[in-house]
Coordinates of C-alpha atoms in Angstrom, one line a residue:
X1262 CA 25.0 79.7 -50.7
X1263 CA 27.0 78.8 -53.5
X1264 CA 30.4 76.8 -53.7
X1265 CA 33.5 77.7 -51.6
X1266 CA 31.9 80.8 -50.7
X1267 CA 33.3 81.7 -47.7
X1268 CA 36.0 78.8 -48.0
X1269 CA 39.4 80.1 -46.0
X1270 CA 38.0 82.6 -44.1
X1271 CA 40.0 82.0 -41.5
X1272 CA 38.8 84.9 -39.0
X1273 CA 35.5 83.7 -39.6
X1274 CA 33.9 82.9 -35.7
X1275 CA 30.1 82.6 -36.8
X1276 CA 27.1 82.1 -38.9
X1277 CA 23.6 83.0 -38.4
X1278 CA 21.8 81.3 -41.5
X1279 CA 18.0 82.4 -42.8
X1280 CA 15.6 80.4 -41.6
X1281 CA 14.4 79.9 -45.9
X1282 CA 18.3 79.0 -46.4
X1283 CA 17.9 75.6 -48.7
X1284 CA 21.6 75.2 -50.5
X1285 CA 24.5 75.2 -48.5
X1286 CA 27.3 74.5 -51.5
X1287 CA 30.3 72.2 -51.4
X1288 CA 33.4 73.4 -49.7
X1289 CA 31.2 77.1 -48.9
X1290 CA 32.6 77.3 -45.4
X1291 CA 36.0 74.5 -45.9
X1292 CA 39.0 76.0 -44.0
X1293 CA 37.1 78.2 -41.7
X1294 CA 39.0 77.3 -38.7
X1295 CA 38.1 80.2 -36.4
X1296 CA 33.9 78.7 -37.0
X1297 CA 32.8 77.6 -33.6
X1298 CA 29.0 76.4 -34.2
X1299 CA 26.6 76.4 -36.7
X1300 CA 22.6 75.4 -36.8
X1301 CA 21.2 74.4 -39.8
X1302 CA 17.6 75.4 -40.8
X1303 CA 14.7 72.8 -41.6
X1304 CA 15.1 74.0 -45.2
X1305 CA 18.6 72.3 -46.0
X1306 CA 18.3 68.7 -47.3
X1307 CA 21.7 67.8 -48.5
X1308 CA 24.9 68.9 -46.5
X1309 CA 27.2 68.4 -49.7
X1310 CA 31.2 67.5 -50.4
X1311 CA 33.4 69.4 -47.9
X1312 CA 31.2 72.0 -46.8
X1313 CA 32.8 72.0 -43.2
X1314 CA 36.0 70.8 -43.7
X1315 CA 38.9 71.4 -42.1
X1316 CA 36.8 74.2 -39.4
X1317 CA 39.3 72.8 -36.6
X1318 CA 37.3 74.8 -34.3
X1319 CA 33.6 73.6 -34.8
X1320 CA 32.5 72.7 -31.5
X1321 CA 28.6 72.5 -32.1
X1322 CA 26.4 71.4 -34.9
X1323 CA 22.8 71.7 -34.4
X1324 CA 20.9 69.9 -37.5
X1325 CA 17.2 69.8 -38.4
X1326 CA 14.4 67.5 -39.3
X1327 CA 14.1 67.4 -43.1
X1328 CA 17.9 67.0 -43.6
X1329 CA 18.3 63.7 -45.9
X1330 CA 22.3 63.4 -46.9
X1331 CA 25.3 64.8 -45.0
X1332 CA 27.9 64.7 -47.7
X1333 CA 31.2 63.4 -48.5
X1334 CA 33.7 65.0 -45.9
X1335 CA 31.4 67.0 -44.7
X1336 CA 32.9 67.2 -41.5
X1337 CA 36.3 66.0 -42.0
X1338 CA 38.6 67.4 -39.5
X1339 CA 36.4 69.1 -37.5
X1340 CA 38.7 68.3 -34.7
X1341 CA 37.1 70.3 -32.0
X1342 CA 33.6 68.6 -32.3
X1343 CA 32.2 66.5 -29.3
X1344 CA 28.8 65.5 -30.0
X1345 CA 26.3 65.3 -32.8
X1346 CA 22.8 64.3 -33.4
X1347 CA 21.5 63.3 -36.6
X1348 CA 18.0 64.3 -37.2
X1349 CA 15.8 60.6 -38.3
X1350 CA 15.3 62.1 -41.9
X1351 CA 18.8 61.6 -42.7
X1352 CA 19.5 58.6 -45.0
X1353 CA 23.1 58.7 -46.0
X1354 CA 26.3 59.4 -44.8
X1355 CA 29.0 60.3 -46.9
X1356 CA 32.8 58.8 -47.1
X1357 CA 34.8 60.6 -45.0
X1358 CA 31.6 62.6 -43.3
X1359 CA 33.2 62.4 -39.6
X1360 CA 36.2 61.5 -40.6
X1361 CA 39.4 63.0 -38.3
X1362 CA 36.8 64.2 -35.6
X1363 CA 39.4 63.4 -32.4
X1364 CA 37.2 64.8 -30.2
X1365 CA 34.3 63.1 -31.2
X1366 CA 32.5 61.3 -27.9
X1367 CA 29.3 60.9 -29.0
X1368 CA 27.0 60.7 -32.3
X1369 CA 23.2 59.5 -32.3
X1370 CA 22.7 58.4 -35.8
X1371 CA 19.1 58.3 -37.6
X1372 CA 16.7 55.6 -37.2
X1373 CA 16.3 55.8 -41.2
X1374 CA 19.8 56.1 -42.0
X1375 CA 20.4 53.5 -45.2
X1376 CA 24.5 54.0 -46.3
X1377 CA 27.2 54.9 -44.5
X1378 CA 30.4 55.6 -46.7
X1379 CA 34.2 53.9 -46.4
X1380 CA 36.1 55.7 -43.9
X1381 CA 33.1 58.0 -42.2
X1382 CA 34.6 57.8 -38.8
X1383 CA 38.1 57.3 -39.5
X1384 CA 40.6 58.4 -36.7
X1385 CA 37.5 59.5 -34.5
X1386 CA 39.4 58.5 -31.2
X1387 CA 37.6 59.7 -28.9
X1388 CA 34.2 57.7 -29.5
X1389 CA 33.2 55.2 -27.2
X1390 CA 30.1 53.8 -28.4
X1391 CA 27.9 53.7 -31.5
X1392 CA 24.6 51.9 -32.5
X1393 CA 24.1 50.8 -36.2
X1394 CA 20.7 51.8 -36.9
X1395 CA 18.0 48.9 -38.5
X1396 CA 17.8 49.8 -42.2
X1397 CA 21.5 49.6 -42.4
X1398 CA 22.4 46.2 -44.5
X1399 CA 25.5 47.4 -45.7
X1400 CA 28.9 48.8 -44.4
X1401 CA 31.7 49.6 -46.5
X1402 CA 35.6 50.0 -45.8
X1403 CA 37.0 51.2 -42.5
X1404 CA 34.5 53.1 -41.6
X1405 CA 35.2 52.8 -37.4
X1406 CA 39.0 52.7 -38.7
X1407 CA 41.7 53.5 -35.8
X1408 CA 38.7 54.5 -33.8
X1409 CA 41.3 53.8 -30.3
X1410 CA 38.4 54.3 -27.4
X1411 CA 35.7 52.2 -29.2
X1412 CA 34.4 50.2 -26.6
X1413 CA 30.8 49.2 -27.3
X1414 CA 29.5 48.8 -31.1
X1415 CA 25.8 47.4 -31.3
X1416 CA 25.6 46.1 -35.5
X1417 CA 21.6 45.9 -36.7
X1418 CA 20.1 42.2 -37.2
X1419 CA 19.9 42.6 -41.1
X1420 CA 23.5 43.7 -41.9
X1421 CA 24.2 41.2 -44.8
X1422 CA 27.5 42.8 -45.8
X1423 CA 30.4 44.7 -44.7
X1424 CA 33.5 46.1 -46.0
X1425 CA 37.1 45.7 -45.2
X1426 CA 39.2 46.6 -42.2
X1427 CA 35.5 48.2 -40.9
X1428 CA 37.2 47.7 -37.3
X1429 CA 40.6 47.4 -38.0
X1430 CA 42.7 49.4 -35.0
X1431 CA 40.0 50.0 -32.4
X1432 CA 41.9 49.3 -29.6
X1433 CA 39.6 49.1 -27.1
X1434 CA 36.9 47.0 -28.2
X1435 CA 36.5 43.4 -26.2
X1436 CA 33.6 42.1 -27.7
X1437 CA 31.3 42.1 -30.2
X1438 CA 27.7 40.3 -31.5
X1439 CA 27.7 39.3 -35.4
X1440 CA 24.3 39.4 -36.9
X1441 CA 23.2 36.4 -38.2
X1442 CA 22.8 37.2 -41.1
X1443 CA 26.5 38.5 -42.2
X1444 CA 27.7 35.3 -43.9
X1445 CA 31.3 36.3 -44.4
X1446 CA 34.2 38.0 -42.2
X1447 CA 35.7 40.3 -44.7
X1448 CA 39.6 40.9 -44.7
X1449 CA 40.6 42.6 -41.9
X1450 CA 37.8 43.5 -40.2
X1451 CA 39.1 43.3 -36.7
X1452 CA 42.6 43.5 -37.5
X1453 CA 44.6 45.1 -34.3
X1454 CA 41.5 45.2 -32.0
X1455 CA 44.1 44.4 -29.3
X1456 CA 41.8 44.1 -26.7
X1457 CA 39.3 41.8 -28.5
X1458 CA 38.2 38.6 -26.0
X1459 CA 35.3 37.2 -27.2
X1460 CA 34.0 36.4 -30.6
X1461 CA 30.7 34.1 -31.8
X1462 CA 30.4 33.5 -35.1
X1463 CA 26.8 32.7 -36.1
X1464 CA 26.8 29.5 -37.8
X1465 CA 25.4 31.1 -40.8
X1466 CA 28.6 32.1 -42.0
X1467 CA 30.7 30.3 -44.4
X1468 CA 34.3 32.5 -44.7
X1469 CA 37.0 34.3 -42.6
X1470 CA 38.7 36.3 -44.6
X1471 CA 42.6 37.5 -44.8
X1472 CA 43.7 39.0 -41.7
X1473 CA 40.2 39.3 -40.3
X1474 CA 41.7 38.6 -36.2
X1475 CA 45.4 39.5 -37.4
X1476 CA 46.5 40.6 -33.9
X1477 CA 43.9 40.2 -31.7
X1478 CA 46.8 39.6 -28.6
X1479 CA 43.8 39.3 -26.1
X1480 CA 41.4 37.3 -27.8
X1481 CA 40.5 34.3 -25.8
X1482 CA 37.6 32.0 -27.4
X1483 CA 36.1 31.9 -30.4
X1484 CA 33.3 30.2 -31.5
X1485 CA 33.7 29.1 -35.3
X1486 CA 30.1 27.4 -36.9
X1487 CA 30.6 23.8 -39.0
X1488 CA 29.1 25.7 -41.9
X1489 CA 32.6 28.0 -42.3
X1490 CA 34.3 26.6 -45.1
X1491 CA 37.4 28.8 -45.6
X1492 CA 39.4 30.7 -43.0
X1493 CA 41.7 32.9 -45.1
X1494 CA 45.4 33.3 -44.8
X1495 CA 46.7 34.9 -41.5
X1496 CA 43.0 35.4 -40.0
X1497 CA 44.4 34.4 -36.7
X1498 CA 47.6 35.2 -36.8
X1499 CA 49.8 37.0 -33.8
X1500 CA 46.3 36.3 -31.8
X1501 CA 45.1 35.3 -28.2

């Protein structure tokens, strides 16, 4: 299916794809916002730039084994979506992929899942939980950004590095482990996690950067290693 295809039909309610179907195109079904679900065959391995955006009315995804990259805002403002699965071939997520999902409660992301882009999750309120897969070592900018019922984030053991503001705005998260082997708190990483209590650093880092606790109002104790060796401006400030 080529690009933009069916992109605005806005009377468009639903989509029964062949089961040989291997291209789904950038922006082919962007705007759709009368689409309630779609299942994608075994055939399609890339999801690509904005094939679902804006389809306000997606409620239900159903992806299959063989898929390998769901695209830059692939699923941007798919503001009715609750749930999704991703299948354990996937490898990538785009910037932006579940980005503006509100009603987004739930997402089980693949075991061999590599990247996730800046902002993939951006404004997802409604999630509560998530668990970084293992073969994650890198996180880039605000991907949980202004996610407000994030309560419980579990981060793999080999995440060396992380973007900024990953965290910043999630309201409702009180606590958090930092793996080991993350030597350095970017900027703003938990900035306005309000409800943010506890924090251990592991002693293997070495920096806090700007604004990394700036308004943490509940935090309580925090555990900062000997090895940390600069705390950057305003890291702490308006907190506990």
């Amino acid at each position: 299916i080529g690009e933009s295809a069916f992109s605005g039909c806005v009377k468009l309610s639903s989509v029964e794809f062949p089961q040989n179907l291997v291209e789904l195109g950038g922006n082919c079904f962007s705007g759709c916002t009368s689409l309630k679900s779609v299942s994608i065959p075994h055939g399609v391995k890339n999801i690509w730039t904005d094939t679902f955006a804006g389809c306000s009315s997606l409620e239900t995804v159903t992806f299959s084994e063989g898929l390998e990259l769901i695209g830059n805002n692939a699923f941007l403002c798919c503001s009715a979506l609750k749930s999704a699965s991703i299948p354990s071939t996937v490898k990538e997520l785009g910037y932006n992929a579940f980005s503006q999902c509100t009603a987004l409660m739930t997402i089980t992301l693949s075991e061999s899942l590599e990247k996730i882009g800046f902002n993939a999750f951006l404004q997802c309120h409604a999630l509560k939980e998530i668990i970084i897969p293992e073969n994650v070592t890198e996180m880039e900018d605000g991907i949980f950004n202004s996610c407000s019922s994030l309560e419980s984030v579990t981060l793999p053991d080999g995440l060396a590095k992380m973007g900024k503001y990953v965290f910043v705005a999630c309201n409702n998260l009180k606590d958090i482990n930092i793996p080991s082997a993350l030597k350095e708190l970017p900027e703003g990483t938990f900035h306005d996690c309000c409800a943010l209590e506890d924090v251990v650093i592991p002693a293997s880092s070495t920096a806090i950067g700007i604004n990394t606790f700036h308004n943490c109002q509940s935090l309580k104790n925090v555990t900062i290693p000997a090895g940390v060796t600069k705390i950057g401006a305003s890291a702490f400030e308006w907190s506990g």
